[in-house]
Amino acid sequence: MTSPTSNFTLPPAQEAVSERSVTSSENGVNDSRNKQLKRAKSKIKYRIPACKERQVFANIPIPEDKGQAKGKYVSNKIITSKYNIWTFLPKNLFEQFRRAANMYFLIMAVLGMIPAVSTNSPILTLLPLSTVVFLTACKDAVEDLNRHQIDDKYNSATCYLLQNFENVNYPNQTKLSIWKRILLRIKLFFKRKKSKPREDSNFNNDDNIPCKPSNEINGDPEFKKVMWKDVRVGDFLYLKNGDAVPADAIILSTSEHNGNCFVETKDLDGETNLKTRRCVPVDSIKKIKTPKECSQAMFWIDSEAPNSNLFNYNAKLTVVSDFTEVNPSQEQDFNSTHSGRGQNPRKSKNSIPIDINNLLLRAHVIRNTEWVIAMTVFTGVDTKIILNSGETPSKRSRIEKEMNQEVILNFIILIILALICAIGTGVSSYLLTNSKGKYIEERVAPNQGSIGLSSFLTFLSGLIIFQNIIPISLYISIEFVKGFQAFFIYNDLGMWDEDAEIPCVPKSWNLSDDLGQIEYIFSDKTGTLTRNIMEFRQCSIGGKVYGRNGWAGKTDASIGKEMAQGGDNLNDNVNKDEIWNQYLQELKNTFDPKYSSTDPDFLTFVDPDIYRDLNADKSIEEGTDGEFNIDDNLDKQKRASLIREFFTLLAVCHTVVVDKSDKFTNESDSEKSISDKGKTSVNDVHSDQTIENNLHQSDEEKSSSKNSSLDHTLKKVKHSITNIKSSFKGLESMASLVNSTSSKGKKSISIDKTLVYNLDYKAESPDEAALVSAAKNIGFSFLDRTLESMTIDIFGQEYVFDILNVLAFNSSRKRMSIIVRRPETLGGGIVLFCKGADNIIFERLASGQEILIQKTSSDIDNFSSDGLRTLTVAYRVLDKSFYDSWANKYQEASTAINERSSKIDACAEEIEKDLILLGATAIEDKLQEGVPECIERLRGAGIKIWVLTGDKLETAINIGTRRSAGSNGV
């Protein structure tokens, strides 16, 4: 048997880079991950914010040492177009005459206007060039007009903003120059002739015409409709379910009792699973519900400078006083205390840290949350999504660049030919003059003052005579071909997006000829080649593997491994009925399931041994901190304790939130929810609409979104069919598309009817939801979460764990920890639960666990060989005095504005050590249908495919073999 090999080929420009990366890694340069990330070199011109750190005030007069409000923040208006009415002609001409051919033909046209050398009419010379330039300008104008329309749609979209209150971050009256006043009057004149803006039906009230925000107070505070482009820094936003976020804003309060809200982030990171965001943990702020309370809240925000990092944000919020007790005398006292630089009482106030989990970004969409109140901190080009987008570049295809080189080469040949003619003219004139004398000179060249001038005129004439060496018709043909290619792409039924209900829109016609010249494809694995549906398969606890009994079948990677080794029998005979009967009997002997599934079709982890080992010790007690001596005859009581600690960790150490449904009373009730079958489901993402649909959605569609997901799917398919019919009415292939779409929309949604209560888990990562669901099905059910505590049901008994700190996962830490206080019935005390990559956890374990580490490491290697995603889990019991000392350091680090992440990571290093190893988990993410066939076709076309993954080497090789359908070339 030979092991599978890998014949991947690096791109030529990347080979040297790869060697340098390996060398740097061996020399310990990995510490650079703590340094600030820098952008890679690119031809794209990124936007660079001009402002630095900022302070945003709410209902607080700006201190004298900060000066007066200047309104210096950028507008929320976004411009992604390349041209406007003033710059179109010069910029477009510059873009076109960057082509060597256009410049060449322009030179030839100018030469053709010289009577001494011209052979044709100047009109015939200018007409082809003018035609090419005009057609290209029309094409560029159409492309840029589409960008203007998209910009106008977003800038004119509406949201609800607090009005009749003073935004102290802007002056009451803005001074305008005389030119801006003239332009403003012109704009107002043309706006009167336009129709009213489109109504936004997000709210059921009569305020349909957006107003202009100002600091004028004409009544009680209220939320009014304004356009996105008018949103300012320091404004209070009121967002409802389905609304898109117009600017980067800090969450102040939500409709949820725990202060959480759910957002859809696919327009930023491409991920469809919902993310959780939290309000600031200040009681007086998170209780804000009305416009009046917004106008009374007194606080300020110290924010970092705008940057393009979508996954990090540092700020802090300081509350002046409880706004329920504010009166005018207090405001006067506050003003008087800010009369000098040396007296600033804000330094004595408690500062609340704000991170990325408290921030809503522009292009986020609110989901499954009734309402959110937030304050804007970044607008327009200062928002993170715009800073990442860069300015609209001028793109040129590879063929166009090569044609420029060919034109220059042909031009050089043309000059050589003209020089040969000029030299020949000069030599012949010289010989004739010397042989025939002055008579020949006067008769042959009476209008030419000298032989040099005659040669020069011959050179220019030669350029004009031989100019057809570069045919101008070639460029006209190419422009027509690009236009027709864009038209065919737009009308291609195979590229119709059924979910978004839109065709493929070519936004840049210049790049259509690049489609057939792709040499490399770089692809992500999770969610791109895989389904992003995680299934909990196996686990290793105390050196013993559970779940390796063949219940869930073989993984894609194990199939690929057998294919690479020449195996033919890919299906083993497993008595699943016997395994299930034993598992169900042991489960019911342990506890009465309310939240756990007892339907074999919904479970991917079934092993009766786990309950047999648990039942060896009926009492729940704290794990042992001493040295482990793990072998095959491990003490049953200790193993039972390890299993309880293992699944308690899975139920506690996460950032998942839960929706708990009512008790199922009949079949119709059960159909309203969808069970997790020990894995996350695509149905957790309740909607897949774009921002445009959310901004202009009708009242009927808004109300229908509250119905069941099945009804929503059927209505969406019906609407999709109607639109497709109207868009492609004349196409004969429309019937087949409608039939296929209808059949896709009728697929059934599986329901787990064995659940007494359904727990709908929503997680930022599908891995987390899979782990929590697996613990729930074993009997460790996560029920509820607040900012301070979480409730866990363990075998029918509910326990409340106090949340002390959460050390979040990030790419540099590669682990997540949570510090909780156990309930007294479980032994009490402060415990740190930690999960992460095996190499990260192993180096932080306490001594004396070498045998357990060796066995767990061997199990992880076997999991990886089967293509499973592994995670190692451990815990530590903390001394109260040690924790109190550490908590003070962590509080200081979490409120730092500069280098907060590095300071928090340093604090985490102090406490995430001397851990006790519990085991490891193994999760599978199955491949999408048709992936092997698709890759084979791409490779058959000569395209090299690179898959970016964080899996272990063995996992990547086996999955790669499976994806290539056993091809030897991968």
PDB file of N, CA and C in Angstrom, residues 13-82:
ATOM      1  N   ALA A  13       5.353  32.885  -9.076  1.00  0.00           N
ATOM      2  CA  ALA A  13       5.693  34.036  -8.230  1.00  0.00           C
ATOM      3  C   ALA A  13       5.603  33.712  -6.756  1.00  0.00           C
ATOM      4  N   GLN A  14       5.006  32.529  -6.426  1.00  0.00           N
ATOM      5  CA  GLN A  14       4.797  32.217  -5.021  1.00  0.00           C
ATOM      6  C   GLN A  14       5.819  31.242  -4.474  1.00  0.00           C
ATOM      7  N   GLU A  15       6.647  30.626  -5.336  1.00  0.00           N
ATOM      8  CA  GLU A  15       7.574  29.623  -4.842  1.00  0.00           C
ATOM      9  C   GLU A  15       8.594  30.219  -3.891  1.00  0.00           C
ATOM     10  N   ALA A  16       9.175  31.353  -4.286  1.00  0.00           N
ATOM     11  CA  ALA A  16      10.169  31.992  -3.420  1.00  0.00           C
ATOM     12  C   ALA A  16       9.534  32.488  -2.144  1.00  0.00           C
ATOM     13  N   VAL A  17       8.309  32.980  -2.252  1.00  0.00           N
ATOM     14  CA  VAL A  17       7.616  33.473  -1.063  1.00  0.00           C
ATOM     15  C   VAL A  17       7.359  32.343  -0.092  1.00  0.00           C
ATOM     16  N   SER A  18       6.984  31.158  -0.632  1.00  0.00           N
ATOM     17  CA  SER A  18       6.731  30.015   0.231  1.00  0.00           C
ATOM     18  C   SER A  18       7.977  29.598   0.979  1.00  0.00           C
ATOM     19  N   GLU A  19       9.141  29.578   0.284  1.00  0.00           N
ATOM     20  CA  GLU A  19      10.386  29.200   0.953  1.00  0.00           C
ATOM     21  C   GLU A  19      10.735  30.180   2.053  1.00  0.00           C
ATOM     22  N   ARG A  20      10.544  31.483   1.782  1.00  0.00           N
ATOM     23  CA  ARG A  20      10.842  32.476   2.815  1.00  0.00           C
ATOM     24  C   ARG A  20       9.903  32.334   3.999  1.00  0.00           C
ATOM     25  N   SER A  21       8.624  31.960   3.741  1.00  0.00           N
ATOM     26  CA  SER A  21       7.665  31.825   4.829  1.00  0.00           C
ATOM     27  C   SER A  21       8.045  30.691   5.747  1.00  0.00           C
ATOM     28  N   VAL A  22       8.478  29.554   5.146  1.00  0.00           N
ATOM     29  CA  VAL A  22       8.880  28.417   5.967  1.00  0.00           C
ATOM     30  C   VAL A  22      10.086  28.765   6.813  1.00  0.00           C
ATOM     31  N   THR A  23      11.064  29.434   6.210  1.00  0.00           N
ATOM     32  CA  THR A  23      12.265  29.809   6.956  1.00  0.00           C
ATOM     33  C   THR A  23      11.930  30.751   8.094  1.00  0.00           C
ATOM     34  N   SER A  24      11.055  31.713   7.835  1.00  0.00           N
ATOM     35  CA  SER A  24      10.685  32.666   8.868  1.00  0.00           C
ATOM     36  C   SER A  24       9.966  31.977  10.004  1.00  0.00           C
ATOM     37  N   SER A  25       9.123  30.988   9.662  1.00  0.00           N
ATOM     38  CA  SER A  25       8.392  30.281  10.705  1.00  0.00           C
ATOM     39  C   SER A  25       9.335  29.489  11.589  1.00  0.00           C
ATOM     40  N   GLU A  26      10.356  28.876  10.970  1.00  0.00           N
ATOM     41  CA  GLU A  26      11.310  28.102  11.763  1.00  0.00           C
ATOM     42  C   GLU A  26      12.142  28.997  12.662  1.00  0.00           C
ATOM     43  N   ASN A  27      12.358  30.219  12.275  1.00  0.00           N
ATOM     44  CA  ASN A  27      13.172  31.133  13.075  1.00  0.00           C
ATOM     45  C   ASN A  27      12.372  31.834  14.148  1.00  0.00           C
ATOM     46  N   GLY A  28      11.099  31.477  14.297  1.00  0.00           N
ATOM     47  CA  GLY A  28      10.309  32.064  15.373  1.00  0.00           C
ATOM     48  C   GLY A  28       9.747  33.421  15.068  1.00  0.00           C
ATOM     49  N   VAL A  29       9.468  33.679  13.818  1.00  0.00           N
ATOM     50  CA  VAL A  29       8.953  34.996  13.466  1.00  0.00           C
ATOM     51  C   VAL A  29       7.441  35.034  13.622  1.00  0.00           C
ATOM     52  N   ASN A  30       6.840  33.961  14.144  1.00  0.00           N
ATOM     53  CA  ASN A  30       5.389  33.932  14.318  1.00  0.00           C
ATOM     54  C   ASN A  30       4.912  34.946  15.340  1.00  0.00           C
ATOM     55  N   ASP A  31       5.828  35.541  16.100  1.00  0.00           N
ATOM     56  CA  ASP A  31       5.418  36.552  17.067  1.00  0.00           C
ATOM     57  C   ASP A  31       4.884  37.796  16.389  1.00  0.00           C
ATOM     58  N   SER A  32       5.110  37.931  15.096  1.00  0.00           N
ATOM     59  CA  SER A  32       4.630  39.118  14.381  1.00  0.00           C
ATOM     60  C   SER A  32       3.121  39.173  14.304  1.00  0.00           C
ATOM     61  N   ARG A  33       2.422  38.092  14.706  1.00  0.00           N
ATOM     62  CA  ARG A  33       0.956  38.097  14.671  1.00  0.00           C
ATOM     63  C   ARG A  33       0.384  39.111  15.630  1.00  0.00           C
ATOM     64  N   ASN A  34       1.169  39.500  16.654  1.00  0.00           N
ATOM     65  CA  ASN A  34       0.695  40.505  17.605  1.00  0.00           C
ATOM     66  C   ASN A  34       0.862  41.918  17.080  1.00  0.00           C
ATOM     67  N   LYS A  35       1.636  42.065  16.003  1.00  0.00           N
ATOM     68  CA  LYS A  35       1.838  43.396  15.454  1.00  0.00           C
ATOM     69  C   LYS A  35       0.645  43.786  14.587  1.00  0.00           C
ATOM     70  N   GLN A  36       0.551  45.048  14.294  1.00  0.00           N
ATOM     71  CA  GLN A  36      -0.552  45.536  13.477  1.00  0.00           C
ATOM     72  C   GLN A  36      -0.429  45.003  12.056  1.00  0.00           C
ATOM     73  N   LEU A  37      -1.560  44.487  11.552  1.00  0.00           N
ATOM     74  CA  LEU A  37      -1.559  43.933  10.214  1.00  0.00           C
ATOM     75  C   LEU A  37      -1.417  45.035   9.185  1.00  0.00           C
ATOM     76  N   LYS A  38      -0.668  44.749   8.133  1.00  0.00           N
ATOM     77  CA  LYS A  38      -0.487  45.711   7.052  1.00  0.00           C
ATOM     78  C   LYS A  38      -1.079  45.143   5.771  1.00  0.00           C
ATOM     79  N   ARG A  39      -1.538  46.030   4.928  1.00  0.00           N
ATOM     80  CA  ARG A  39      -2.120  45.603   3.672  1.00  0.00           C
ATOM     81  C   ARG A  39      -1.038  45.038   2.749  1.00  0.00           C
ATOM     82  N   ALA A  40      -1.434  44.016   2.003  1.00  0.00           N
ATOM     83  CA  ALA A  40      -0.534  43.506   0.976  1.00  0.00           C
ATOM     84  C   ALA A  40      -0.449  44.501  -0.174  1.00  0.00           C
ATOM     85  N   LYS A  41       0.656  44.444  -0.902  1.00  0.00           N
ATOM     86  CA  LYS A  41       0.826  45.368  -2.013  1.00  0.00           C
ATOM     87  C   LYS A  41      -0.211  45.069  -3.082  1.00  0.00           C
ATOM     88  N   SER A  42      -0.826  46.097  -3.571  1.00  0.00           N
ATOM     89  CA  SER A  42      -1.882  45.941  -4.565  1.00  0.00           C
ATOM     90  C   SER A  42      -1.955  47.190  -5.412  1.00  0.00           C
ATOM     91  N   LYS A  43      -2.444  47.023  -6.653  1.00  0.00           N
ATOM     92  CA  LYS A  43      -2.633  48.158  -7.535  1.00  0.00           C
ATOM     93  C   LYS A  43      -3.905  48.920  -7.210  1.00  0.00           C
ATOM     94  N   ILE A  44      -4.763  48.336  -6.377  1.00  0.00           N
ATOM     95  CA  ILE A  44      -5.994  49.018  -5.990  1.00  0.00           C
ATOM     96  C   ILE A  44      -5.670  50.140  -5.016  1.00  0.00           C
ATOM     97  N   LYS A  45      -6.236  51.283  -5.235  1.00  0.00           N
ATOM     98  CA  LYS A  45      -5.999  52.437  -4.378  1.00  0.00           C
ATOM     99  C   LYS A  45      -7.013  52.411  -3.242  1.00  0.00           C
ATOM    100  N   TYR A  46      -6.550  52.055  -2.039  1.00  0.00           N
ATOM    101  CA  TYR A  46      -7.435  51.967  -0.893  1.00  0.00           C
ATOM    102  C   TYR A  46      -7.662  53.351  -0.289  1.00  0.00           C
ATOM    103  N   ARG A  47      -8.818  53.501   0.312  1.00  0.00           N
ATOM    104  CA  ARG A  47      -9.131  54.756   0.982  1.00  0.00           C
ATOM    105  C   ARG A  47      -8.422  54.804   2.330  1.00  0.00           C
ATOM    106  N   ILE A  48      -7.831  55.916   2.643  1.00  0.00           N
ATOM    107  CA  ILE A  48      -7.115  56.092   3.907  1.00  0.00           C
ATOM    108  C   ILE A  48      -7.819  57.185   4.700  1.00  0.00           C
ATOM    109  N   PRO A  49      -8.355  56.865   5.876  1.00  0.00           N
ATOM    110  CA  PRO A  49      -9.058  57.893   6.655  1.00  0.00           C
ATOM    111  C   PRO A  49      -8.096  58.966   7.140  1.00  0.00           C
ATOM    112  N   ALA A  50      -8.553  60.208   7.103  1.00  0.00           N
ATOM    113  CA  ALA A  50      -7.687  61.330   7.496  1.00  0.00           C
ATOM    114  C   ALA A  50      -7.766  61.623   8.982  1.00  0.00           C
ATOM    115  N   CYS A  51      -8.876  61.235   9.636  1.00  0.00           N
ATOM    116  CA  CYS A  51      -9.061  61.580  11.044  1.00  0.00           C
ATOM    117  C   CYS A  51      -8.378  60.568  11.951  1.00  0.00           C
ATOM    118  N   LYS A  52      -8.186  60.963  13.197  1.00  0.00           N
ATOM    119  CA  LYS A  52      -7.545  60.110  14.191  1.00  0.00           C
ATOM    120  C   LYS A  52      -8.599  59.657  15.194  1.00  0.00           C
ATOM    121  N   GLU A  53      -8.174  59.354  16.427  1.00  0.00           N
ATOM    122  CA  GLU A  53      -9.128  58.945  17.451  1.00  0.00           C
ATOM    123  C   GLU A  53     -10.158  60.046  17.670  1.00  0.00           C
ATOM    124  N   ARG A  54     -11.380  59.641  17.998  1.00  0.00           N
ATOM    125  CA  ARG A  54     -12.451  60.617  18.138  1.00  0.00           C
ATOM    126  C   ARG A  54     -13.239  60.386  19.416  1.00  0.00           C
ATOM    127  N   GLN A  55     -13.869  61.459  19.872  1.00  0.00           N
ATOM    128  CA  GLN A  55     -14.798  61.404  20.991  1.00  0.00           C
ATOM    129  C   GLN A  55     -16.171  61.822  20.476  1.00  0.00           C
ATOM    130  N   VAL A  56     -17.166  60.991  20.771  1.00  0.00           N
ATOM    131  CA  VAL A  56     -18.538  61.250  20.361  1.00  0.00           C
ATOM    132  C   VAL A  56     -19.361  61.485  21.613  1.00  0.00           C
ATOM    133  N   PHE A  57     -20.039  62.637  21.686  1.00  0.00           N
ATOM    134  CA  PHE A  57     -20.777  63.031  22.881  1.00  0.00           C
ATOM    135  C   PHE A  57     -22.271  62.887  22.643  1.00  0.00           C
ATOM    136  N   ALA A  58     -22.976  62.480  23.690  1.00  0.00           N
ATOM    137  CA  ALA A  58     -24.426  62.351  23.639  1.00  0.00           C
ATOM    138  C   ALA A  58     -25.040  63.206  24.734  1.00  0.00           C
ATOM    139  N   ASN A  59     -25.709  64.288  24.317  1.00  0.00           N
ATOM    140  CA  ASN A  59     -26.435  65.174  25.234  1.00  0.00           C
ATOM    141  C   ASN A  59     -25.525  65.812  26.275  1.00  0.00           C
ATOM    142  N   ILE A  60     -24.251  65.959  25.937  1.00  0.00           N
ATOM    143  CA  ILE A  60     -23.277  66.577  26.839  1.00  0.00           C
ATOM    144  C   ILE A  60     -22.622  67.733  26.097  1.00  0.00           C
ATOM    145  N   PRO A  61     -22.636  68.934  26.618  1.00  0.00           N
ATOM    146  CA  PRO A  61     -21.904  70.032  25.964  1.00  0.00           C
ATOM    147  C   PRO A  61     -20.428  69.700  25.846  1.00  0.00           C
ATOM    148  N   ILE A  62     -19.868  69.945  24.691  1.00  0.00           N
ATOM    149  CA  ILE A  62     -18.465  69.616  24.471  1.00  0.00           C
ATOM    150  C   ILE A  62     -17.591  70.455  25.399  1.00  0.00           C
ATOM    151  N   PRO A  63     -16.657  69.837  26.139  1.00  0.00           N
ATOM    152  CA  PRO A  63     -15.798  70.590  27.054  1.00  0.00           C
ATOM    153  C   PRO A  63     -15.010  71.664  26.318  1.00  0.00           C
ATOM    154  N   GLU A  64     -14.671  72.722  27.046  1.00  0.00           N
ATOM    155  CA  GLU A  64     -13.950  73.837  26.446  1.00  0.00           C
ATOM    156  C   GLU A  64     -12.568  73.425  25.957  1.00  0.00           C
ATOM    157  N   ASP A  65     -11.949  72.450  26.639  1.00  0.00           N
ATOM    158  CA  ASP A  65     -10.628  72.037  26.187  1.00  0.00           C
ATOM    159  C   ASP A  65     -10.685  71.247  24.883  1.00  0.00           C
ATOM    160  N   LYS A  66     -11.898  70.878  24.441  1.00  0.00           N
ATOM    161  CA  LYS A  66     -12.059  70.195  23.161  1.00  0.00           C
ATOM    162  C   LYS A  66     -12.493  71.157  22.057  1.00  0.00           C
ATOM    163  N   GLY A  67     -12.750  72.416  22.408  1.00  0.00           N
ATOM    164  CA  GLY A  67     -13.174  73.382  21.405  1.00  0.00           C
ATOM    165  C   GLY A  67     -14.650  73.252  21.092  1.00  0.00           C
ATOM    166  N   GLN A  68     -15.093  73.953  20.069  1.00  0.00           N
ATOM    167  CA  GLN A  68     -16.477  73.935  19.662  1.00  0.00           C
ATOM    168  C   GLN A  68     -16.709  72.857  18.606  1.00  0.00           C
ATOM    169  N   ALA A  69     -17.964  72.441  18.483  1.00  0.00           N
ATOM    170  CA  ALA A  69     -18.315  71.469  17.458  1.00  0.00           C
ATOM    171  C   ALA A  69     -18.089  72.076  16.074  1.00  0.00           C
ATOM    172  N   LYS A  70     -17.377  71.362  15.232  1.00  0.00           N
ATOM    173  CA  LYS A  70     -17.018  71.896  13.923  1.00  0.00           C
ATOM    174  C   LYS A  70     -17.698  71.148  12.768  1.00  0.00           C
ATOM    175  N   GLY A  71     -18.400  70.054  13.095  1.00  0.00           N
ATOM    176  CA  GLY A  71     -19.024  69.293  12.025  1.00  0.00           C
ATOM    177  C   GLY A  71     -18.017  68.771  11.029  1.00  0.00           C
ATOM    178  N   LYS A  72     -16.858  68.338  11.511  1.00  0.00           N
ATOM    179  CA  LYS A  72     -15.749  67.964  10.628  1.00  0.00           C
ATOM    180  C   LYS A  72     -15.854  66.528  10.126  1.00  0.00           C
ATOM    181  N   TYR A  73     -16.836  65.783  10.611  1.00  0.00           N
ATOM    182  CA  TYR A  73     -16.953  64.386  10.206  1.00  0.00           C
ATOM    183  C   TYR A  73     -17.452  64.292   8.765  1.00  0.00           C
ATOM    184  N   VAL A  74     -17.039  63.226   8.090  1.00  0.00           N
ATOM    185  CA  VAL A  74     -17.406  63.063   6.690  1.00  0.00           C
ATOM    186  C   VAL A  74     -18.889  62.731   6.586  1.00  0.00           C
ATOM    187  N   SER A  75     -19.454  63.044   5.438  1.00  0.00           N
ATOM    188  CA  SER A  75     -20.854  62.747   5.180  1.00  0.00           C
ATOM    189  C   SER A  75     -21.046  61.245   5.014  1.00  0.00           C
ATOM    190  N   ASN A  76     -22.272  60.804   5.208  1.00  0.00           N
ATOM    191  CA  ASN A  76     -22.586  59.387   5.030  1.00  0.00           C
ATOM    192  C   ASN A  76     -22.914  59.057   3.574  1.00  0.00           C
ATOM    193  N   LYS A  77     -22.748  60.014   2.690  1.00  0.00           N
ATOM    194  CA  LYS A  77     -23.015  59.792   1.276  1.00  0.00           C
ATOM    195  C   LYS A  77     -21.854  59.005   0.664  1.00  0.00           C
ATOM    196  N   ILE A  78     -22.196  57.966  -0.086  1.00  0.00           N
ATOM    197  CA  ILE A  78     -21.196  57.091  -0.683  1.00  0.00           C
ATOM    198  C   ILE A  78     -21.156  57.315  -2.194  1.00  0.00           C
ATOM    199  N   ILE A  79     -19.945  57.439  -2.736  1.00  0.00           N
ATOM    200  CA  ILE A  79     -19.757  57.607  -4.172  1.00  0.00           C
ATOM    201  C   ILE A  79     -18.760  56.550  -4.644  1.00  0.00           C
ATOM    202  N   THR A  80     -19.251  55.611  -5.424  1.00  0.00           N
ATOM    203  CA  THR A  80     -18.381  54.568  -5.976  1.00  0.00           C
ATOM    204  C   THR A  80     -18.191  54.725  -7.480  1.00  0.00           C
ATOM    205  N   SER A  81     -18.803  55.739  -8.080  1.00  0.00           N
ATOM    206  CA  SER A  81     -18.667  55.960  -9.522  1.00  0.00           C
ATOM    207  C   SER A  81     -17.296  56.559  -9.842  1.00  0.00           C
ATOM    208  N   LYS A  82     -16.883  56.424 -11.083  1.00  0.00           N
ATOM    209  CA  LYS A  82     -15.582  56.939 -11.524  1.00  0.00           C
ATOM    210  C   LYS A  82     -15.666  58.371 -12.031  1.00  0.00           C
TER     211      LYS A  82
END
